[in-house]
XYZ file of C-alpha atoms in Angstrom:
462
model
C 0.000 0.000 0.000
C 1.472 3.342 -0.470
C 1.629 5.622 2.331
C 1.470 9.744 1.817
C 2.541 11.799 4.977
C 0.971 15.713 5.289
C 1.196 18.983 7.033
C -1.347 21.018 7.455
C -1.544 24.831 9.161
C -3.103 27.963 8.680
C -1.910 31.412 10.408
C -4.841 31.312 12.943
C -4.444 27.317 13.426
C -8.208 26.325 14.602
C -10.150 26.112 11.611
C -8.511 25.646 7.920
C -5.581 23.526 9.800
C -7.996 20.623 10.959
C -10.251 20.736 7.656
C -7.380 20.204 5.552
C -6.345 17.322 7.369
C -9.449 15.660 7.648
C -10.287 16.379 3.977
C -6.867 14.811 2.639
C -7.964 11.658 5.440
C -10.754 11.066 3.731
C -9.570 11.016 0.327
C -6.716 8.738 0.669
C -9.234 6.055 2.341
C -11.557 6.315 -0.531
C -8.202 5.752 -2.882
C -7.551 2.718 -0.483
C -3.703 5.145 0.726
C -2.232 5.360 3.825
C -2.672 8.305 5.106
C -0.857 10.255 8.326
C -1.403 14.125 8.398
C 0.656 16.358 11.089
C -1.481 19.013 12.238
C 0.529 22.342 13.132
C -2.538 24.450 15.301
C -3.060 26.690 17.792
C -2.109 23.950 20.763
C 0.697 22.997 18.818
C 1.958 19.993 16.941
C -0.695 17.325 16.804
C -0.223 13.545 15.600
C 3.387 14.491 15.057
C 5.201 12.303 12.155
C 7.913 10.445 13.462
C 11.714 9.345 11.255
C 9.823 5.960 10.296
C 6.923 7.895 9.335
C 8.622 9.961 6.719
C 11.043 6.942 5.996
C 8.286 4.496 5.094
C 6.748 7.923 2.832
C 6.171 7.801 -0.923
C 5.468 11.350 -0.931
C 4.844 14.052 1.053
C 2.104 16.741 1.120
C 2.493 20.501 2.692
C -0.614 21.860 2.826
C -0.119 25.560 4.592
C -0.515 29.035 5.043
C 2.585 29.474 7.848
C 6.727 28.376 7.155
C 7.025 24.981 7.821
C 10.387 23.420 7.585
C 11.127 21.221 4.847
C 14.253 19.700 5.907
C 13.022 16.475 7.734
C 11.612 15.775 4.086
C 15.088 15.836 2.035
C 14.777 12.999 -0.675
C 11.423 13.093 -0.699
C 8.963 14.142 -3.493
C 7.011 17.426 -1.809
C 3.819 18.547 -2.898
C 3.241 22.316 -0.924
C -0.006 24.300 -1.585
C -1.965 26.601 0.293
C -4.400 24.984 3.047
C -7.793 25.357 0.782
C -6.205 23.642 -1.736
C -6.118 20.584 0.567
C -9.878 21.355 1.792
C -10.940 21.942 -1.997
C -9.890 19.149 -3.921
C -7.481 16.425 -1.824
C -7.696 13.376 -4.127
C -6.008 15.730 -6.807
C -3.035 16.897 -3.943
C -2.672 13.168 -3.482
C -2.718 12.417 -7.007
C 0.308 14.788 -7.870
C 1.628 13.691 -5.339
C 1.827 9.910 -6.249
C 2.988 10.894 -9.624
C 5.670 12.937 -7.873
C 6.688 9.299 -6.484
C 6.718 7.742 -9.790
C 8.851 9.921 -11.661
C 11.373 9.647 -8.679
C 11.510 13.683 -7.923
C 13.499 14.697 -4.967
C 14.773 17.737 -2.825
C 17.958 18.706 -3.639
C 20.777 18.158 -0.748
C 24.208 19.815 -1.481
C 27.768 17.621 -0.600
C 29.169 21.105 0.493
C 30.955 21.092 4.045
C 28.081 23.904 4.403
C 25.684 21.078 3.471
C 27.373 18.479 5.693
C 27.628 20.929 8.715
C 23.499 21.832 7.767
C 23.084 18.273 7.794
C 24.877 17.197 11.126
C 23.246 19.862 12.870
C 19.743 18.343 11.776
C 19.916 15.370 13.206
C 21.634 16.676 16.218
C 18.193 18.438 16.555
C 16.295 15.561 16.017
C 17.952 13.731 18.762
C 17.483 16.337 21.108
C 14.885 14.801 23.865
C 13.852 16.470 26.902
C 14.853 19.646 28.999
C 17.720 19.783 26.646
C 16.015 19.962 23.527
C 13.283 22.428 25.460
C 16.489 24.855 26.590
C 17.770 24.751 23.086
C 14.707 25.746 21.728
C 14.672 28.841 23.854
C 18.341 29.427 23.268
C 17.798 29.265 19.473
C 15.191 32.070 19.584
C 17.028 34.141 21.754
C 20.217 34.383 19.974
C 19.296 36.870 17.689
C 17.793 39.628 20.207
C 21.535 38.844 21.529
C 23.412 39.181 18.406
C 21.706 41.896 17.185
C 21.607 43.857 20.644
C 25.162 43.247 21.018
C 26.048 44.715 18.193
C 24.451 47.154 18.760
C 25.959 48.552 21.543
C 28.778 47.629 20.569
C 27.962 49.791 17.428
C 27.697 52.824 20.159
C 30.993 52.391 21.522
C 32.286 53.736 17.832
C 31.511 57.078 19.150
C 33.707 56.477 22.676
C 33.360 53.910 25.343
C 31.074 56.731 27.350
C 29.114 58.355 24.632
C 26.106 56.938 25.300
C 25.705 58.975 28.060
C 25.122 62.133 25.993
C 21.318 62.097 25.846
C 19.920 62.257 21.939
C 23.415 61.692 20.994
C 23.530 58.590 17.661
C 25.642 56.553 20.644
C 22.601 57.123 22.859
C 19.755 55.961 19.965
C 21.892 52.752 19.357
C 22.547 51.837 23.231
C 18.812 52.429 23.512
C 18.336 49.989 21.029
C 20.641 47.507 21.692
C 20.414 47.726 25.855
C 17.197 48.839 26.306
C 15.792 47.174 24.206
C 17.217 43.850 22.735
C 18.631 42.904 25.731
C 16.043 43.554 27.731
C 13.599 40.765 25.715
C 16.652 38.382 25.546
C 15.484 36.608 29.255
C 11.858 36.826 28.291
C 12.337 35.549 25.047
C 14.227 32.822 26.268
C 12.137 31.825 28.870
C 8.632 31.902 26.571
C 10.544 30.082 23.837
C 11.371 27.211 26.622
C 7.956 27.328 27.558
C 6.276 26.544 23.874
C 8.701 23.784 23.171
C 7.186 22.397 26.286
C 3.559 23.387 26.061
C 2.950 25.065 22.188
C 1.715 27.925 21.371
C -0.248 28.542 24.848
C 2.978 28.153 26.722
C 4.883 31.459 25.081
C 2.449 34.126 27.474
C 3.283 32.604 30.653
C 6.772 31.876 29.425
C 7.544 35.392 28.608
C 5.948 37.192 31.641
C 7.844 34.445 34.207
C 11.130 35.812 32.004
C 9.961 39.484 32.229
C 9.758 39.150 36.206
C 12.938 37.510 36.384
C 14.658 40.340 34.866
C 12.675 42.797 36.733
C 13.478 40.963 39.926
C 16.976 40.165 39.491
C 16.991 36.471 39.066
C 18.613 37.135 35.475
C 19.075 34.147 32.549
C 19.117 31.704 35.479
C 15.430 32.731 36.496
C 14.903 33.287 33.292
C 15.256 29.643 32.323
C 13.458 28.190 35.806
C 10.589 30.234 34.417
C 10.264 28.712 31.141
C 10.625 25.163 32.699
C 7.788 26.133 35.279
C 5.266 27.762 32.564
C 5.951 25.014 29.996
C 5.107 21.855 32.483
C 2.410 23.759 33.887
C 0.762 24.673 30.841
C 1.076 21.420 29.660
C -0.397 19.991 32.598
C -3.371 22.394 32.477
C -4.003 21.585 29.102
C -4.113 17.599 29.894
C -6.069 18.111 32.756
C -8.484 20.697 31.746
C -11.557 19.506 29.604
C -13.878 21.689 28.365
C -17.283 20.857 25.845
C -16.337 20.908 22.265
C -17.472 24.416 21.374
C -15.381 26.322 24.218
C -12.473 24.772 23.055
C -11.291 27.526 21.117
C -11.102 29.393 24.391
C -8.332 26.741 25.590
C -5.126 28.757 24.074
C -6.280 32.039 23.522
C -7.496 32.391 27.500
C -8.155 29.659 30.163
C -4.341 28.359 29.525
C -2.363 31.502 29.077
C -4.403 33.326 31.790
C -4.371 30.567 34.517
C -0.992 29.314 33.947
C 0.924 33.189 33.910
C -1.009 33.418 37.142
C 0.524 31.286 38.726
C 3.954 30.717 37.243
C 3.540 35.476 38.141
C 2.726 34.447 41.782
C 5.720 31.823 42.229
C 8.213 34.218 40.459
C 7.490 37.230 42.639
C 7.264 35.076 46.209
C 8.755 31.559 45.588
C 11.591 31.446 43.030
C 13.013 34.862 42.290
C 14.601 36.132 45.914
C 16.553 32.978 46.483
C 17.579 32.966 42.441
C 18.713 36.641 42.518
C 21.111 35.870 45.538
C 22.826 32.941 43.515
C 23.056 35.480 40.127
C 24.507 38.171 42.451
C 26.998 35.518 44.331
C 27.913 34.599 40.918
C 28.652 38.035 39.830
C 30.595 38.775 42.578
C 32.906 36.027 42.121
C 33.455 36.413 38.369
C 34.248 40.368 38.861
C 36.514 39.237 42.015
C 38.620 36.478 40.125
C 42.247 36.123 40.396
C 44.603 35.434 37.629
C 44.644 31.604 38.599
C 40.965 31.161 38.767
C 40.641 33.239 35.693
C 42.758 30.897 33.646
C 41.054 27.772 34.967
C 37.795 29.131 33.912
C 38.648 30.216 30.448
C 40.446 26.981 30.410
C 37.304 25.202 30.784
C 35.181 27.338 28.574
C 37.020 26.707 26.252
C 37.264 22.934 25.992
C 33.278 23.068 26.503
C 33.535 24.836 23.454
C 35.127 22.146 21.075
C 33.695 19.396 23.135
C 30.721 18.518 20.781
C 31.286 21.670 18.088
C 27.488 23.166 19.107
C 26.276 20.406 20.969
C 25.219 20.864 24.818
C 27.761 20.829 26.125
C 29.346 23.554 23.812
C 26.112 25.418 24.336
C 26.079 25.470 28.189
C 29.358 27.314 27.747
C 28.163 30.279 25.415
C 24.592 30.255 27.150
C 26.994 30.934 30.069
C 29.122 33.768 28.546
C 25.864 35.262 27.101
C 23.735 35.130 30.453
C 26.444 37.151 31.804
C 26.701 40.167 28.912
C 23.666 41.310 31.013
C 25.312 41.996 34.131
C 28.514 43.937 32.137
C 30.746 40.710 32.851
C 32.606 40.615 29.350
C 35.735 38.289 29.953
C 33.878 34.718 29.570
C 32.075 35.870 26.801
C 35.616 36.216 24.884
C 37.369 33.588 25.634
C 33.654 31.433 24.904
C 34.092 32.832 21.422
C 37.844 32.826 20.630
C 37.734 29.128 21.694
C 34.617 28.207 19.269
C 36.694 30.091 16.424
C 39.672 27.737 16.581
C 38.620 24.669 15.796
C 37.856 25.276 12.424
C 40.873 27.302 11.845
C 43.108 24.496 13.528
C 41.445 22.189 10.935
C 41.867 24.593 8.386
C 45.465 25.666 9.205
C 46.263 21.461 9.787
C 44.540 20.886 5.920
C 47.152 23.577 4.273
C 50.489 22.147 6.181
C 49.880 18.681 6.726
C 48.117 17.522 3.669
C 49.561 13.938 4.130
C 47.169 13.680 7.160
C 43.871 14.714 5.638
C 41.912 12.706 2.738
C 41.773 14.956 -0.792
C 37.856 15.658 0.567
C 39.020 16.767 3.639
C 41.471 19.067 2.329
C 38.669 20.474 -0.276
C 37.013 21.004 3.024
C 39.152 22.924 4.917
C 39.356 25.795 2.512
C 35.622 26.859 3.505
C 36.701 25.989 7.504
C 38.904 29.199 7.142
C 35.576 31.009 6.448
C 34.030 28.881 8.947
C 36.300 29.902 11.785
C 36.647 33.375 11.502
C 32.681 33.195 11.315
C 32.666 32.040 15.359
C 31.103 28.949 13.766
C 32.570 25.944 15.544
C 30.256 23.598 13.700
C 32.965 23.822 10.795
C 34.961 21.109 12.651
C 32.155 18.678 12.750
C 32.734 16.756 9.386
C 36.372 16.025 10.594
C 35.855 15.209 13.735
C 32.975 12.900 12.537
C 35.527 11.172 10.551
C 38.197 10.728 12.961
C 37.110 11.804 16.808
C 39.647 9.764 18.270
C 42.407 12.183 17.413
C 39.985 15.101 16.352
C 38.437 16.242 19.551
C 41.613 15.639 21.604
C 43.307 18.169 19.236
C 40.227 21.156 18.859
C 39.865 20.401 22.432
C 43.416 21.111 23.483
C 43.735 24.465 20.758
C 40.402 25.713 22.079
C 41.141 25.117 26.180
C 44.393 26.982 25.453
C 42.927 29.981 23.574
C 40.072 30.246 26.523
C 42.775 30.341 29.283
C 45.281 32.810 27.261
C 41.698 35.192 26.853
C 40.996 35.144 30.481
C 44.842 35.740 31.350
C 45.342 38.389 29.280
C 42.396 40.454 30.498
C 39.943 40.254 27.659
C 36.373 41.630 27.334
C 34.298 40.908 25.105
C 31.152 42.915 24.365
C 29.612 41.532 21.176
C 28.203 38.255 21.589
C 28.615 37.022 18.072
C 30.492 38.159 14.629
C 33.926 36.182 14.949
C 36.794 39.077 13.507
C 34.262 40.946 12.022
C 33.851 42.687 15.364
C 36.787 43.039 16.088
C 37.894 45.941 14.478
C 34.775 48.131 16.233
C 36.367 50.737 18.576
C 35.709 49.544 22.540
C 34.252 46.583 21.453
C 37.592 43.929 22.518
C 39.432 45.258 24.944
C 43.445 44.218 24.926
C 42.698 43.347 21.141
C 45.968 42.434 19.846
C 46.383 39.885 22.906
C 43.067 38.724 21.826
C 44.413 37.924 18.621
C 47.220 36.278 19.979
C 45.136 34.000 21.977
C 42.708 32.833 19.050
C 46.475 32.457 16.971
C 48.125 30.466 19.348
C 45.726 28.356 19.545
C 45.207 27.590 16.365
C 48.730 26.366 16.221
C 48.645 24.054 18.944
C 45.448 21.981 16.874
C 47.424 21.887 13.571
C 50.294 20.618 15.628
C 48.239 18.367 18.006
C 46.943 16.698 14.405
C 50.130 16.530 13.096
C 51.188 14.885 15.623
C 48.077 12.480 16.479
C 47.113 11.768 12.692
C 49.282 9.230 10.738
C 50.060 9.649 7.161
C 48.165 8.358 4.664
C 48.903 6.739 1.223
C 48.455 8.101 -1.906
């Protein structure tokens, strides 16, 4: 029997969404198909379609009004139409769609290390399970209110490292957007994004306003993220638990969740959680501004093997969640060594590819022309191909360049204020402070991973 897999959503996600499906349902059990549609509505992601769902696909149909990502489908013929298509005339979506199987159409995938690092990253998503996959979806959303708020302010330090202070002044306009304003949604964004990979759609109200009153009460990125947790699993348990007749159910996610649960994720924020959370943050803060030189190095030395641990995996994330948790509070010096580490691994790989071509495959070296890019980029995924090929001496090597770099950062004194941008920051005024020992850090190194693969990686044949 051939089986057809679907999608369907609309912008509002109550009506058109659950038509569609049930229309295209219906016409592949009159055609004697197996049929599973994914509905994307306004409580989220119903009857969800699994790897062995779209593995076992002939085809697939994307019947929507909203984006919805078309990666899990690579090598698969893809029908995508507007929802009312679906409700109008299904048994034609389906039939296209069948043809689309016969003729053997499918999405393009690039061989590209761009591809391959796309790629890895994919299914490093789909294995996510859990809190971890719930913090990285908060993290992910977040990143640009951080990246683009960091720059900036870091934009407004052009003008001189106090000229924001001048009221009206262009330094003034871009610290009010960047500080004020981007930074100041980066904990509620993250906490509301936590929340709806927990709960959907009605967990991003209660999400947000828990992250809101943890900035407002002091608990920073750390309350920030307790408050997601809390508004997602309560959400979601509201929603399970709450059941009412069929024709109030539209009033489930636009009201009776978001309401109920922001009340009381509000109430345990303001009396519960935030006090004892803002004493930790402020311990914390305390500590990093009174750091000696020893503790310093020990830090950045950990940072920074965090960082080429797993090349954007958790453990790599913890690390720059860390450094940018902490831009908040003026703390700079973690947040450069967390990004002069994640740049070396690809330029170690890179550098390595260029000397040492007798330890790399002809692919390899191919790839490690685009890892230059990669690295000066601050994107650490760059190394994951090689180290995918060979972790054994791979990781020891990034891991070693990277944990050196992070320690030589925090030893030399270096603040970072830009959260993101690789070099391309650099070269702001105020933005790095001891700048050419920063560049001496990310250089050195460098080095020490070509070297540490020269050294670990035998030679190959011709």
């Amino acid at each position: 029997m051939k089986k057809i897999v679907a999608v369907t959503s609309c912008p509002t996600g109550i009506a058109h969404t659950y038509m569609a499906s049930e229309s295209l349902e219906e016409a592949a059990k009159k055609m004697d198909l197996e049929m599973k549609v994914e509905t994307q509505g306004s409580v989220g992601v119903e009857n969800e379609l699994n790897d062995q769902d779209i593995k076992e696909a002939d085809a697939v149909i994307i019947a929507a009004d909203t984006n919805v990502s078309k990666e899990r489908f690579a090598g698969k013929p893809i029908v995508e139409v507007a929802v009312a298509d679906a409700i109008d005339d299904a048994e034609a979506l389906i039939n296209q769609a069948l043809k689309g199987a016969e003729e053997g159409k499918e999405t393009e995938v690039d061989s590209n290390l761009y591809s391959q690092v796309s790629d890895e990253k994919s299914k490093r998503k789909e294995k996510r399970q859990g809190p971890y996959k719930h913090l990285m979806t908060g993290v992910s959303f977040m990143l640009p209110f951080v990246v683009a708020g960091g720059l900036s302010i870091a934009l407004s330090f052009v003008f001189g490292i106090n000229a924001a202070e001048q009221e009206g002044s262009l330094a003034a306009a871009l610290m009010q957007i960047g500080g004020s304003s981007a930074f100041a949604l980066m904990v509620p964004i993250l906490a509301g994004y936590i929340a709806f990979s927990i709960a959907d759609r009605p967990g991003i109200a209660p999400g947000m306003i828990g992250g809101m009153l943890a900035s407002s009460i002091g608990a920073g990125f750390l309350g920030g993220i307790i408050a997601g947790f809390l508004a997602g699993y309560i959400t979601q348990w509201l929603k399970e638990h709450i059941k009412l007749p069929k024709n109030l159910q539209g009033l489930m996610p636009v009201l009776v969740l978001p309401f109920l649960s922001s009340l009381i994720i509000g109430l345990l924020m303001i009396y519960l959680i935030g006090p004892p959370v803002k004493g930790i943050m402020s311990g914390l803060e305390a500590w990093l501004q009174g750091m000696t030189d020893a503790n310093a190095v020990f830090l950045g030395l950990i940072l920074g093997a965090m960082m080429a641990f797993d090349m954007g995996g958790p453990v790599n994330k913890a690390a720059y969640t860390f450094g940018v948790g902490l831009l908040g509070s003026k703390i700079y010096g973690p947040m450069a060594a967390i990004m002069a580490a994640g740049m070396t691994p690809p330029l170690g790989l890179a550098l390595a590819t260029t000397l040492f071509k007798n330890r790399f495959t002809r692919q390899e070296i191919e790839a490690g022309k685009p890892a230059w890019f990669m690295g000066i980029s601050f994107i650490t995924e760059g190394a994951i191909p090689f180290a995918a090929a060979d972790p054994i001496r791979v990781i020891p090597s990034i891991m070693t360049g990277s944990a050196v770099t992070g320690a030589l950062s925090m030893l030399f004194g270096v603040g970072l204020k830009a959260p993101h941008g690789g070099i391309f920051v650099l070269p702001i005024p105020n933005v790095v402070t001891n700048l050419g020992l920063y560049v001496l850090a990310i250089v050195a190194g460098t080095v020490i991973t070509a070297f540490m693969l020269r050294i670990l990686k035998p030679k190959l044949e011709e």
